[in-house]
Amino acid sequence: MANHINFTSTYNPNLEAWGGNETFDPLKMNAMFSQILGNIAAVESSIPGNIIDVRNFAPGDGTDQSVQIKAFFDSAQEGDILLFTPGHYKVVKSGWFYTFNGKAVTIRAHPGAILEVSDQGLRFENSNHIEVSGLTLRRTTQAGWAKGRTGIYVENSSNVILQNNDISKFTDGIGVNGSTSQENPSRNVIIRNNKLHHLGEEPIAVRTNLAFVIISQNDCYRYLGDGILIKATWNVFVTTNFLHTPVLSTDADYTTFTAGQQGSNVPKVGGGITCNNEGGETGARSLHIHDNSVIGTAFGVGLIGFRGAFVTSNFFSNIRNSSVVSVSFLPSQFNPNDESNHIFVIQGNYIDSILRSNPTAAIEARTNNGIEGMDIGVISDNIVIPNGNHWGIIADGNIIIKGNYIAKAGIAMDLSNGVVATSNIIQPGFVTTNPDRMVSINDHVTFTSNSISGKGTSLKIRGSNSVITGNRMNYDGNWWAVHFDNANRVVENNIIKDNVLLVSSSATGRYLFGSSAFSNGKNVVIDVVKDNNGSFYQLVNDLVLTGPNSTRWRVTVDANGNIKGTKV
């Protein structure tokens, strides 16, 4: 298929071209949406066609009308509109009921028009324009997980609109595969305002060599796979979708959706939005996941092996099985060519409650590749309330964490290897008998201008070469406010300076414990403390006094609590 539609907008949707300080801009997204619609409309207006009414072929009375509906589809010429008027149109055929190949075709349905198929739905290939609007398309019986039955399937086609449809009882609701060429990808695909439900796997799946895809305002429920699956697709906008009420392993009809299959690969609950590089040579690029509601699913958003992603202004609630938002670039079956050049922004999301009994993370972005493992990531302005013994944010790599609000978490933050965390508000954690630490700081972390309140250890320092300055800690626990945890770890070369530690009158714990006071100058602590007796003083772990002729004396407190002076 010759792809002669050029994208001419002045808006560059490639996230890698954006300035480092730019945030999600809905005006730019709307411009992108309008441009794609304009491209499709230009093609549509250039193709002449007639309106063909299904009632000229089939009665719509719920009987088997396979021959008549096939004749109805066969009658379509380039650019014709196939119109389903109200009625129940049933077809019986093994495999795909009908394949439109190389033909620009529009299928529209009036309210009350139902197309029932016995096996596979409708397939479209090698077309320069496809529209399916307003159709209720359902399978006669429920298709199970991994059975490969799809309601609407599109391959190697551009200028596609799938909207206002109600699709149910298949394995996948809508599947769109791109071209076989990266140089000439399929493009301009809009999937919007569909109701997709009672599905063995994905409501929506888009895969491989696709560009400029908008998935918007879809209602997805009662499914067992991922809610929206994106593989190796470029310039994707996933906005204002509603994913909720997935199939659960505790449901009475669970075995219907699994088709009786068992094993570790069979999902126990339907998922959220997944973007990965499985099957792609270059990986997914420039993803915008904005203003979606994801409720009660296995996870929220999973990003694996991509270049450039915004995850912004989404609502996540009652996530069941794993991290709410996770970012990974580690080699795996979902990132087979170890995709690099990673840029991501996770901003302005509201995360409310994780239902999993074992600890997981609300937001997790980590790598085992060391300090340079990620090019750049930003996690900012999120409201994170796990309501359980879970991490708020786990971050490992060159990631900026700023302006987040975290409350009712087991551990609010766990930071490593280049993370810069600033201006975050951390409120009391999930209530337990022995609350854990509020923040873990491992190696090479900058932690500044944050506010921490709660009963758990405010800061547990478990590594080296970190800078911790200008933070306000309000401690109300019975453990240690700041803990240098050097058990089986090297804890040195950390600078802890100009922080304010307020210890409440009910606190029974210590202020510092561990290697700091006895580290022979390996860490520097100079902080202001107000203790539980109301005393206000400056806390210094090591004091070096200088005198004439460069004389220097180190003044410390030894292990027995005695003042010790050593000439250095």
PDB file of C-alpha atoms in Angstrom, residues 282-549:
ATOM      1  CA  THR A 282      13.251   0.607  17.404  1.00  0.00           C
ATOM      2  CA  GLY A 283      10.930   0.569  20.395  1.00  0.00           C
ATOM      3  CA  ALA A 284       7.928   2.652  21.296  1.00  0.00           C
ATOM      4  CA  ARG A 285       8.495   6.409  21.014  1.00  0.00           C
ATOM      5  CA  SER A 286       6.788   9.583  22.182  1.00  0.00           C
ATOM      6  CA  LEU A 287       3.951   8.275  24.334  1.00  0.00           C
ATOM      7  CA  HIS A 288       1.395  10.587  25.957  1.00  0.00           C
ATOM      8  CA  ILE A 289      -0.764   8.893  28.608  1.00  0.00           C
ATOM      9  CA  HIS A 290      -3.006  11.627  29.966  1.00  0.00           C
ATOM     10  CA  ASP A 291      -6.187  12.018  32.052  1.00  0.00           C
ATOM     11  CA  ASN A 292      -7.157   8.354  32.168  1.00  0.00           C
ATOM     12  CA  SER A 293      -9.029   6.679  35.042  1.00  0.00           C
ATOM     13  CA  VAL A 294      -7.737   3.220  35.954  1.00  0.00           C
ATOM     14  CA  ILE A 295      -9.596   1.498  38.794  1.00  0.00           C
ATOM     15  CA  GLY A 296      -9.282  -1.982  40.313  1.00  0.00           C
ATOM     16  CA  THR A 297      -6.835  -3.331  37.712  1.00  0.00           C
ATOM     17  CA  ALA A 298      -3.677  -5.428  38.191  1.00  0.00           C
ATOM     18  CA  PHE A 299      -1.450  -2.380  37.530  1.00  0.00           C
ATOM     19  CA  GLY A 300      -1.768   1.178  36.316  1.00  0.00           C
ATOM     20  CA  VAL A 301       0.826   1.978  33.636  1.00  0.00           C
ATOM     21  CA  GLY A 302       3.833  -0.139  32.653  1.00  0.00           C
ATOM     22  CA  LEU A 303       6.563   1.409  30.482  1.00  0.00           C
ATOM     23  CA  ILE A 304       9.237  -0.967  29.187  1.00  0.00           C
ATOM     24  CA  GLY A 305      11.856  -0.161  26.557  1.00  0.00           C
ATOM     25  CA  PHE A 306      10.737   3.109  24.966  1.00  0.00           C
ATOM     26  CA  ARG A 307      11.997   6.558  24.002  1.00  0.00           C
ATOM     27  CA  GLY A 308      10.050   9.416  25.482  1.00  0.00           C
ATOM     28  CA  ALA A 309       6.887   9.158  27.564  1.00  0.00           C
ATOM     29  CA  PHE A 310       4.543  11.481  29.425  1.00  0.00           C
ATOM     30  CA  VAL A 311       2.304   9.926  32.105  1.00  0.00           C
ATOM     31  CA  THR A 312       0.264  12.893  33.313  1.00  0.00           C
ATOM     32  CA  SER A 313      -2.919  13.762  35.221  1.00  0.00           C
ATOM     33  CA  ASN A 314      -4.207  10.196  35.513  1.00  0.00           C
ATOM     34  CA  PHE A 315      -6.325   8.781  38.352  1.00  0.00           C
ATOM     35  CA  PHE A 316      -5.418   5.350  39.737  1.00  0.00           C
ATOM     36  CA  SER A 317      -7.389   3.628  42.484  1.00  0.00           C
ATOM     37  CA  ASN A 318      -7.395   0.201  44.149  1.00  0.00           C
ATOM     38  CA  ILE A 319      -4.570  -1.241  42.051  1.00  0.00           C
ATOM     39  CA  ARG A 320      -4.307  -4.923  42.909  1.00  0.00           C
ATOM     40  CA  ASN A 321      -1.169  -6.797  41.881  1.00  0.00           C
ATOM     41  CA  SER A 322       1.929  -4.684  41.209  1.00  0.00           C
ATOM     42  CA  SER A 323       3.343  -1.181  40.915  1.00  0.00           C
ATOM     43  CA  VAL A 324       0.870   1.486  39.865  1.00  0.00           C
ATOM     44  CA  VAL A 325       3.275   3.244  37.471  1.00  0.00           C
ATOM     45  CA  SER A 326       6.493   1.411  36.593  1.00  0.00           C
ATOM     46  CA  VAL A 327       9.395   2.236  34.302  1.00  0.00           C
ATOM     47  CA  SER A 328      11.998  -0.323  33.238  1.00  0.00           C
ATOM     48  CA  PHE A 329      14.748  -0.419  30.645  1.00  0.00           C
ATOM     49  CA  LEU A 330      16.257  -3.750  31.614  1.00  0.00           C
ATOM     50  CA  PRO A 331      16.662  -6.315  28.807  1.00  0.00           C
ATOM     51  CA  SER A 332      13.742  -8.751  28.743  1.00  0.00           C
ATOM     52  CA  GLN A 333      11.267 -10.283  26.310  1.00  0.00           C
ATOM     53  CA  PHE A 334       9.485  -6.912  26.417  1.00  0.00           C
ATOM     54  CA  ASN A 335      12.681  -4.997  25.529  1.00  0.00           C
ATOM     55  CA  PRO A 336      14.648  -7.546  23.488  1.00  0.00           C
ATOM     56  CA  ASN A 337      17.136  -5.105  21.945  1.00  0.00           C
ATOM     57  CA  ASP A 338      17.817  -3.209  25.204  1.00  0.00           C
ATOM     58  CA  GLU A 339      16.271   0.054  23.986  1.00  0.00           C
ATOM     59  CA  SER A 340      18.174   3.115  25.252  1.00  0.00           C
ATOM     60  CA  ASN A 341      17.883   6.936  25.181  1.00  0.00           C
ATOM     61  CA  HIS A 342      15.204   7.017  27.824  1.00  0.00           C
ATOM     62  CA  ILE A 343      13.210  10.121  28.636  1.00  0.00           C
ATOM     63  CA  PHE A 344      10.099  10.084  30.789  1.00  0.00           C
ATOM     64  CA  VAL A 345       7.869  12.405  32.785  1.00  0.00           C
ATOM     65  CA  ILE A 346       5.443  11.134  35.443  1.00  0.00           C
ATOM     66  CA  GLN A 347       3.526  14.208  36.556  1.00  0.00           C
ATOM     67  CA  GLY A 348       0.309  15.292  38.226  1.00  0.00           C
ATOM     68  CA  ASN A 349      -1.140  11.818  38.819  1.00  0.00           C
ATOM     69  CA  TYR A 350      -3.342  10.860  41.766  1.00  0.00           C
ATOM     70  CA  ILE A 351      -2.707   7.392  43.195  1.00  0.00           C
ATOM     71  CA  ASP A 352      -5.251   6.248  45.754  1.00  0.00           C
ATOM     72  CA  SER A 353      -4.845   2.844  47.450  1.00  0.00           C
ATOM     73  CA  ILE A 354      -2.964  -0.328  46.532  1.00  0.00           C
ATOM     74  CA  LEU A 355      -4.824  -3.513  47.477  1.00  0.00           C
ATOM     75  CA  ARG A 356      -1.952  -5.992  47.248  1.00  0.00           C
ATOM     76  CA  SER A 357      -1.059  -7.584  50.595  1.00  0.00           C
ATOM     77  CA  ASN A 358       2.711  -7.771  49.928  1.00  0.00           C
ATOM     78  CA  PRO A 359       4.704  -4.533  49.523  1.00  0.00           C
ATOM     79  CA  THR A 360       4.971  -2.975  46.078  1.00  0.00           C
ATOM     80  CA  ALA A 361       5.492   0.588  44.818  1.00  0.00           C
ATOM     81  CA  ALA A 362       3.104   3.303  43.754  1.00  0.00           C
ATOM     82  CA  ILE A 363       5.704   4.704  41.336  1.00  0.00           C
ATOM     83  CA  GLU A 364       8.781   2.686  40.420  1.00  0.00           C
ATOM     84  CA  ALA A 365      11.552   3.703  38.032  1.00  0.00           C
ATOM     85  CA  ARG A 366      14.653   1.640  38.493  1.00  0.00           C
ATOM     86  CA  THR A 367      17.598   0.112  36.668  1.00  0.00           C
ATOM     87  CA  ASN A 368      20.607  -2.007  37.547  1.00  0.00           C
ATOM     88  CA  ASN A 369      22.858  -0.186  35.107  1.00  0.00           C
ATOM     89  CA  GLY A 370      24.345   2.246  37.645  1.00  0.00           C
ATOM     90  CA  ILE A 371      24.426   6.020  37.760  1.00  0.00           C
ATOM     91  CA  GLU A 372      24.091   6.472  33.997  1.00  0.00           C
ATOM     92  CA  GLY A 373      21.423   3.800  33.630  1.00  0.00           C
ATOM     93  CA  MET A 374      18.725   6.269  32.569  1.00  0.00           C
ATOM     94  CA  ASP A 375      19.258   9.405  30.551  1.00  0.00           C
ATOM     95  CA  ILE A 376      16.663  11.516  32.377  1.00  0.00           C
ATOM     96  CA  GLY A 377      13.359  11.074  34.140  1.00  0.00           C
ATOM     97  CA  VAL A 378      11.078  13.441  36.016  1.00  0.00           C
ATOM     98  CA  ILE A 379       8.607  12.377  38.714  1.00  0.00           C
ATOM     99  CA  SER A 380       6.783  15.493  39.869  1.00  0.00           C
ATOM    100  CA  ASP A 381       3.603  16.918  41.365  1.00  0.00           C
ATOM    101  CA  ASN A 382       1.965  13.565  42.040  1.00  0.00           C
ATOM    102  CA  ILE A 383      -0.359  12.803  44.956  1.00  0.00           C
ATOM    103  CA  VAL A 384       0.524   9.339  46.235  1.00  0.00           C
ATOM    104  CA  ILE A 385      -1.569   7.717  48.984  1.00  0.00           C
ATOM    105  CA  PRO A 386      -1.022   3.923  48.920  1.00  0.00           C
ATOM    106  CA  ASN A 387      -3.052   3.310  52.092  1.00  0.00           C
ATOM    107  CA  GLY A 388      -0.907   0.298  52.915  1.00  0.00           C
ATOM    108  CA  ASN A 389       2.564  -1.022  53.631  1.00  0.00           C
ATOM    109  CA  HIS A 390       3.923  -0.022  50.219  1.00  0.00           C
ATOM    110  CA  TRP A 391       6.605   2.261  48.834  1.00  0.00           C
ATOM    111  CA  GLY A 392       5.507   5.647  47.579  1.00  0.00           C
ATOM    112  CA  ILE A 393       8.338   6.156  45.057  1.00  0.00           C
ATOM    113  CA  ILE A 394      11.295   3.904  44.210  1.00  0.00           C
ATOM    114  CA  ALA A 395      13.796   5.624  41.915  1.00  0.00           C
ATOM    115  CA  ASP A 396      17.209   4.519  40.672  1.00  0.00           C
ATOM    116  CA  GLY A 397      19.109   6.573  38.090  1.00  0.00           C
ATOM    117  CA  ASN A 398      19.267  10.126  36.796  1.00  0.00           C
ATOM    118  CA  ILE A 399      15.780  11.061  37.926  1.00  0.00           C
ATOM    119  CA  ILE A 400      14.433  14.343  39.277  1.00  0.00           C
ATOM    120  CA  ILE A 401      11.756  13.904  41.959  1.00  0.00           C
ATOM    121  CA  LYS A 402      10.038  17.138  42.943  1.00  0.00           C
ATOM    122  CA  GLY A 403       6.849  18.522  44.388  1.00  0.00           C
ATOM    123  CA  ASN A 404       5.195  15.183  45.218  1.00  0.00           C
ATOM    124  CA  TYR A 405       2.835  14.592  48.146  1.00  0.00           C
ATOM    125  CA  ILE A 406       3.136  11.151  49.770  1.00  0.00           C
ATOM    126  CA  ALA A 407       1.061   9.921  52.724  1.00  0.00           C
ATOM    127  CA  LYS A 408      -0.019   6.596  54.265  1.00  0.00           C
ATOM    128  CA  ALA A 409       2.872   4.682  52.692  1.00  0.00           C
ATOM    129  CA  GLY A 410       5.040   2.012  54.292  1.00  0.00           C
ATOM    130  CA  ILE A 411       8.210   3.687  53.008  1.00  0.00           C
ATOM    131  CA  ALA A 412       7.680   6.997  51.242  1.00  0.00           C
ATOM    132  CA  MET A 413      10.853   6.998  49.100  1.00  0.00           C
ATOM    133  CA  ASP A 414      13.752   4.688  48.263  1.00  0.00           C
ATOM    134  CA  LEU A 415      16.397   6.582  46.261  1.00  0.00           C
ATOM    135  CA  SER A 416      19.645   5.524  44.557  1.00  0.00           C
ATOM    136  CA  ASN A 417      22.304   6.300  41.967  1.00  0.00           C
ATOM    137  CA  GLY A 418      21.915   9.890  40.842  1.00  0.00           C
ATOM    138  CA  VAL A 419      18.404  10.751  42.026  1.00  0.00           C
ATOM    139  CA  VAL A 420      17.743  14.405  42.903  1.00  0.00           C
ATOM    140  CA  ALA A 421      14.733  14.791  45.248  1.00  0.00           C
ATOM    141  CA  THR A 422      13.524  18.255  46.175  1.00  0.00           C
ATOM    142  CA  SER A 423      10.466  20.074  47.536  1.00  0.00           C
ATOM    143  CA  ASN A 424       8.475  16.941  48.318  1.00  0.00           C
ATOM    144  CA  ILE A 425       5.979  16.688  51.193  1.00  0.00           C
ATOM    145  CA  ILE A 426       5.998  13.380  53.067  1.00  0.00           C
ATOM    146  CA  GLN A 427       3.258  12.925  55.636  1.00  0.00           C
ATOM    147  CA  PRO A 428       2.782  10.195  58.274  1.00  0.00           C
ATOM    148  CA  GLY A 429       2.935   6.704  56.872  1.00  0.00           C
ATOM    149  CA  PHE A 430       0.676   3.715  57.004  1.00  0.00           C
ATOM    150  CA  VAL A 431      -0.003   2.999  60.680  1.00  0.00           C
ATOM    151  CA  THR A 432       1.750  -0.113  62.004  1.00  0.00           C
ATOM    152  CA  THR A 433       2.990  -1.233  65.411  1.00  0.00           C
ATOM    153  CA  ASN A 434       6.606  -0.604  64.421  1.00  0.00           C
ATOM    154  CA  PRO A 435       6.613   1.904  61.559  1.00  0.00           C
ATOM    155  CA  ASP A 436       9.488   1.610  59.118  1.00  0.00           C
ATOM    156  CA  ARG A 437      11.643   4.369  57.697  1.00  0.00           C
ATOM    157  CA  MET A 438      10.108   7.270  55.825  1.00  0.00           C
ATOM    158  CA  VAL A 439      12.958   7.702  53.313  1.00  0.00           C
ATOM    159  CA  SER A 440      15.853   5.405  52.311  1.00  0.00           C
ATOM    160  CA  ILE A 441      18.877   7.120  50.815  1.00  0.00           C
ATOM    161  CA  ASN A 442      21.388   4.851  49.139  1.00  0.00           C
ATOM    162  CA  ASP A 443      24.421   5.929  47.058  1.00  0.00           C
ATOM    163  CA  HIS A 444      24.820   9.189  45.101  1.00  0.00           C
ATOM    164  CA  VAL A 445      21.579  10.956  46.065  1.00  0.00           C
ATOM    165  CA  THR A 446      20.785  14.658  46.426  1.00  0.00           C
ATOM    166  CA  PHE A 447      17.952  15.215  48.911  1.00  0.00           C
ATOM    167  CA  THR A 448      17.084  18.842  49.586  1.00  0.00           C
ATOM    168  CA  SER A 449      14.244  21.138  50.726  1.00  0.00           C
ATOM    169  CA  ASN A 450      11.846  18.306  51.571  1.00  0.00           C
ATOM    170  CA  SER A 451       9.378  18.100  54.461  1.00  0.00           C
ATOM    171  CA  ILE A 452       9.014  14.830  56.396  1.00  0.00           C
ATOM    172  CA  SER A 453       6.586  14.103  59.239  1.00  0.00           C
ATOM    173  CA  GLY A 454       5.792  10.842  60.997  1.00  0.00           C
ATOM    174  CA  LYS A 455       6.676   8.085  63.440  1.00  0.00           C
ATOM    175  CA  GLY A 456       9.016   6.147  61.154  1.00  0.00           C
ATOM    176  CA  THR A 457      12.710   6.954  60.911  1.00  0.00           C
ATOM    177  CA  SER A 458      12.814  10.179  58.930  1.00  0.00           C
ATOM    178  CA  LEU A 459      15.971   9.305  57.016  1.00  0.00           C
ATOM    179  CA  LYS A 460      17.773   5.996  56.802  1.00  0.00           C
ATOM    180  CA  ILE A 461      21.126   6.520  55.095  1.00  0.00           C
ATOM    181  CA  ARG A 462      22.363   3.237  53.614  1.00  0.00           C
ATOM    182  CA  GLY A 463      25.110   4.323  51.229  1.00  0.00           C
ATOM    183  CA  SER A 464      27.757   6.904  50.406  1.00  0.00           C
ATOM    184  CA  ASN A 465      28.370  10.161  48.552  1.00  0.00           C
ATOM    185  CA  SER A 466      24.971  11.756  49.152  1.00  0.00           C
ATOM    186  CA  VAL A 467      24.114  15.378  49.915  1.00  0.00           C
ATOM    187  CA  ILE A 468      21.206  15.978  52.313  1.00  0.00           C
ATOM    188  CA  THR A 469      20.506  19.648  52.944  1.00  0.00           C
ATOM    189  CA  GLY A 470      17.779  22.085  53.889  1.00  0.00           C
ATOM    190  CA  ASN A 471      15.137  19.512  54.868  1.00  0.00           C
ATOM    191  CA  ARG A 472      12.574  19.832  57.652  1.00  0.00           C
ATOM    192  CA  MET A 473      11.922  16.681  59.674  1.00  0.00           C
ATOM    193  CA  ASN A 474       9.179  16.412  62.293  1.00  0.00           C
ATOM    194  CA  TYR A 475       9.837  13.181  64.182  1.00  0.00           C
ATOM    195  CA  ASP A 476       7.299  11.503  66.452  1.00  0.00           C
ATOM    196  CA  GLY A 477       8.547   7.934  66.806  1.00  0.00           C
ATOM    197  CA  ASN A 478      10.308   5.513  69.114  1.00  0.00           C
ATOM    198  CA  TRP A 479      13.178   4.543  66.858  1.00  0.00           C
ATOM    199  CA  TRP A 480      15.847   6.856  65.392  1.00  0.00           C
ATOM    200  CA  ALA A 481      15.067  10.083  63.620  1.00  0.00           C
ATOM    201  CA  VAL A 482      18.126   9.766  61.380  1.00  0.00           C
ATOM    202  CA  HIS A 483      19.775   6.391  61.099  1.00  0.00           C
ATOM    203  CA  PHE A 484      23.150   5.729  59.524  1.00  0.00           C
ATOM    204  CA  ASP A 485      22.630   2.074  58.641  1.00  0.00           C
ATOM    205  CA  ASN A 486      26.134   0.690  58.157  1.00  0.00           C
ATOM    206  CA  ALA A 487      25.230  -2.970  58.727  1.00  0.00           C
ATOM    207  CA  ASN A 488      26.952  -4.731  55.799  1.00  0.00           C
ATOM    208  CA  ARG A 489      27.111  -1.394  53.975  1.00  0.00           C
ATOM    209  CA  VAL A 490      29.678   1.332  53.394  1.00  0.00           C
ATOM    210  CA  VAL A 491      28.261   4.589  54.723  1.00  0.00           C
ATOM    211  CA  GLU A 492      30.713   7.457  54.204  1.00  0.00           C
ATOM    212  CA  ASN A 493      31.330  10.736  52.398  1.00  0.00           C
ATOM    213  CA  ASN A 494      27.784  11.914  53.042  1.00  0.00           C
ATOM    214  CA  ILE A 495      27.111  15.567  53.833  1.00  0.00           C
ATOM    215  CA  ILE A 496      24.098  16.244  56.060  1.00  0.00           C
ATOM    216  CA  LYS A 497      23.852  19.950  56.602  1.00  0.00           C
ATOM    217  CA  ASP A 498      21.425  22.763  57.419  1.00  0.00           C
ATOM    218  CA  ASN A 499      18.455  20.502  58.112  1.00  0.00           C
ATOM    219  CA  VAL A 500      15.945  21.166  60.875  1.00  0.00           C
ATOM    220  CA  LEU A 501      14.950  18.206  63.049  1.00  0.00           C
ATOM    221  CA  LEU A 502      11.925  18.769  65.295  1.00  0.00           C
ATOM    222  CA  VAL A 503      11.334  16.000  67.804  1.00  0.00           C
ATOM    223  CA  SER A 504       7.837  15.944  69.306  1.00  0.00           C
ATOM    224  CA  SER A 505       7.274  15.765  73.059  1.00  0.00           C
ATOM    225  CA  SER A 506       5.877  12.241  72.713  1.00  0.00           C
ATOM    226  CA  ALA A 507       8.879  10.870  70.817  1.00  0.00           C
ATOM    227  CA  THR A 508      10.956   8.306  72.709  1.00  0.00           C
ATOM    228  CA  GLY A 509      13.607   7.547  70.123  1.00  0.00           C
ATOM    229  CA  ARG A 510      17.117   8.855  69.588  1.00  0.00           C
ATOM    230  CA  TYR A 511      18.076  11.559  67.130  1.00  0.00           C
ATOM    231  CA  LEU A 512      21.055   9.912  65.430  1.00  0.00           C
ATOM    232  CA  PHE A 513      22.306   6.345  65.572  1.00  0.00           C
ATOM    233  CA  GLY A 514      24.842   4.280  63.678  1.00  0.00           C
ATOM    234  CA  SER A 515      28.113   5.147  62.046  1.00  0.00           C
ATOM    235  CA  SER A 516      27.920   8.945  62.092  1.00  0.00           C
ATOM    236  CA  ALA A 517      29.052   9.728  65.620  1.00  0.00           C
ATOM    237  CA  PHE A 518      31.885   7.206  65.483  1.00  0.00           C
ATOM    238  CA  SER A 519      32.929   7.386  61.816  1.00  0.00           C
ATOM    239  CA  ASN A 520      36.147   9.354  62.288  1.00  0.00           C
ATOM    240  CA  GLY A 521      35.058  12.094  59.949  1.00  0.00           C
ATOM    241  CA  LYS A 522      33.745   9.865  57.162  1.00  0.00           C
ATOM    242  CA  ASN A 523      30.384  11.699  57.217  1.00  0.00           C
ATOM    243  CA  VAL A 524      29.586  15.327  58.037  1.00  0.00           C
ATOM    244  CA  VAL A 525      26.513  16.229  60.081  1.00  0.00           C
ATOM    245  CA  ILE A 526      25.654  19.834  60.977  1.00  0.00           C
ATOM    246  CA  ASP A 527      21.973  20.199  61.791  1.00  0.00           C
ATOM    247  CA  VAL A 528      19.600  22.185  63.953  1.00  0.00           C
ATOM    248  CA  VAL A 529      17.614  20.096  66.463  1.00  0.00           C
ATOM    249  CA  LYS A 530      14.682  20.828  68.737  1.00  0.00           C
ATOM    250  CA  ASP A 531      14.365  17.786  71.011  1.00  0.00           C
ATOM    251  CA  ASN A 532      11.413  16.364  72.922  1.00  0.00           C
ATOM    252  CA  ASN A 533      12.266  18.477  75.962  1.00  0.00           C
ATOM    253  CA  GLY A 534      11.981  21.649  73.925  1.00  0.00           C
ATOM    254  CA  SER A 535      15.755  22.205  73.883  1.00  0.00           C
ATOM    255  CA  PHE A 536      17.034  23.891  70.742  1.00  0.00           C
ATOM    256  CA  TYR A 537      20.636  23.411  69.651  1.00  0.00           C
ATOM    257  CA  GLN A 538      22.987  22.762  66.762  1.00  0.00           C
ATOM    258  CA  LEU A 539      23.992  19.128  66.293  1.00  0.00           C
ATOM    259  CA  VAL A 540      27.529  18.520  64.994  1.00  0.00           C
ATOM    260  CA  ASN A 541      29.005  15.056  64.781  1.00  0.00           C
ATOM    261  CA  ASP A 542      32.605  16.246  64.295  1.00  0.00           C
ATOM    262  CA  LEU A 543      34.059  19.654  65.129  1.00  0.00           C
ATOM    263  CA  VAL A 544      37.507  20.685  63.929  1.00  0.00           C
ATOM    264  CA  LEU A 545      38.993  23.806  65.573  1.00  0.00           C
ATOM    265  CA  THR A 546      41.827  25.688  63.899  1.00  0.00           C
ATOM    266  CA  GLY A 547      44.470  27.765  65.617  1.00  0.00           C
ATOM    267  CA  PRO A 548      47.804  29.522  65.024  1.00  0.00           C
ATOM    268  CA  ASN A 549      50.316  27.958  62.655  1.00  0.00           C
TER     269      ASN A 549
END
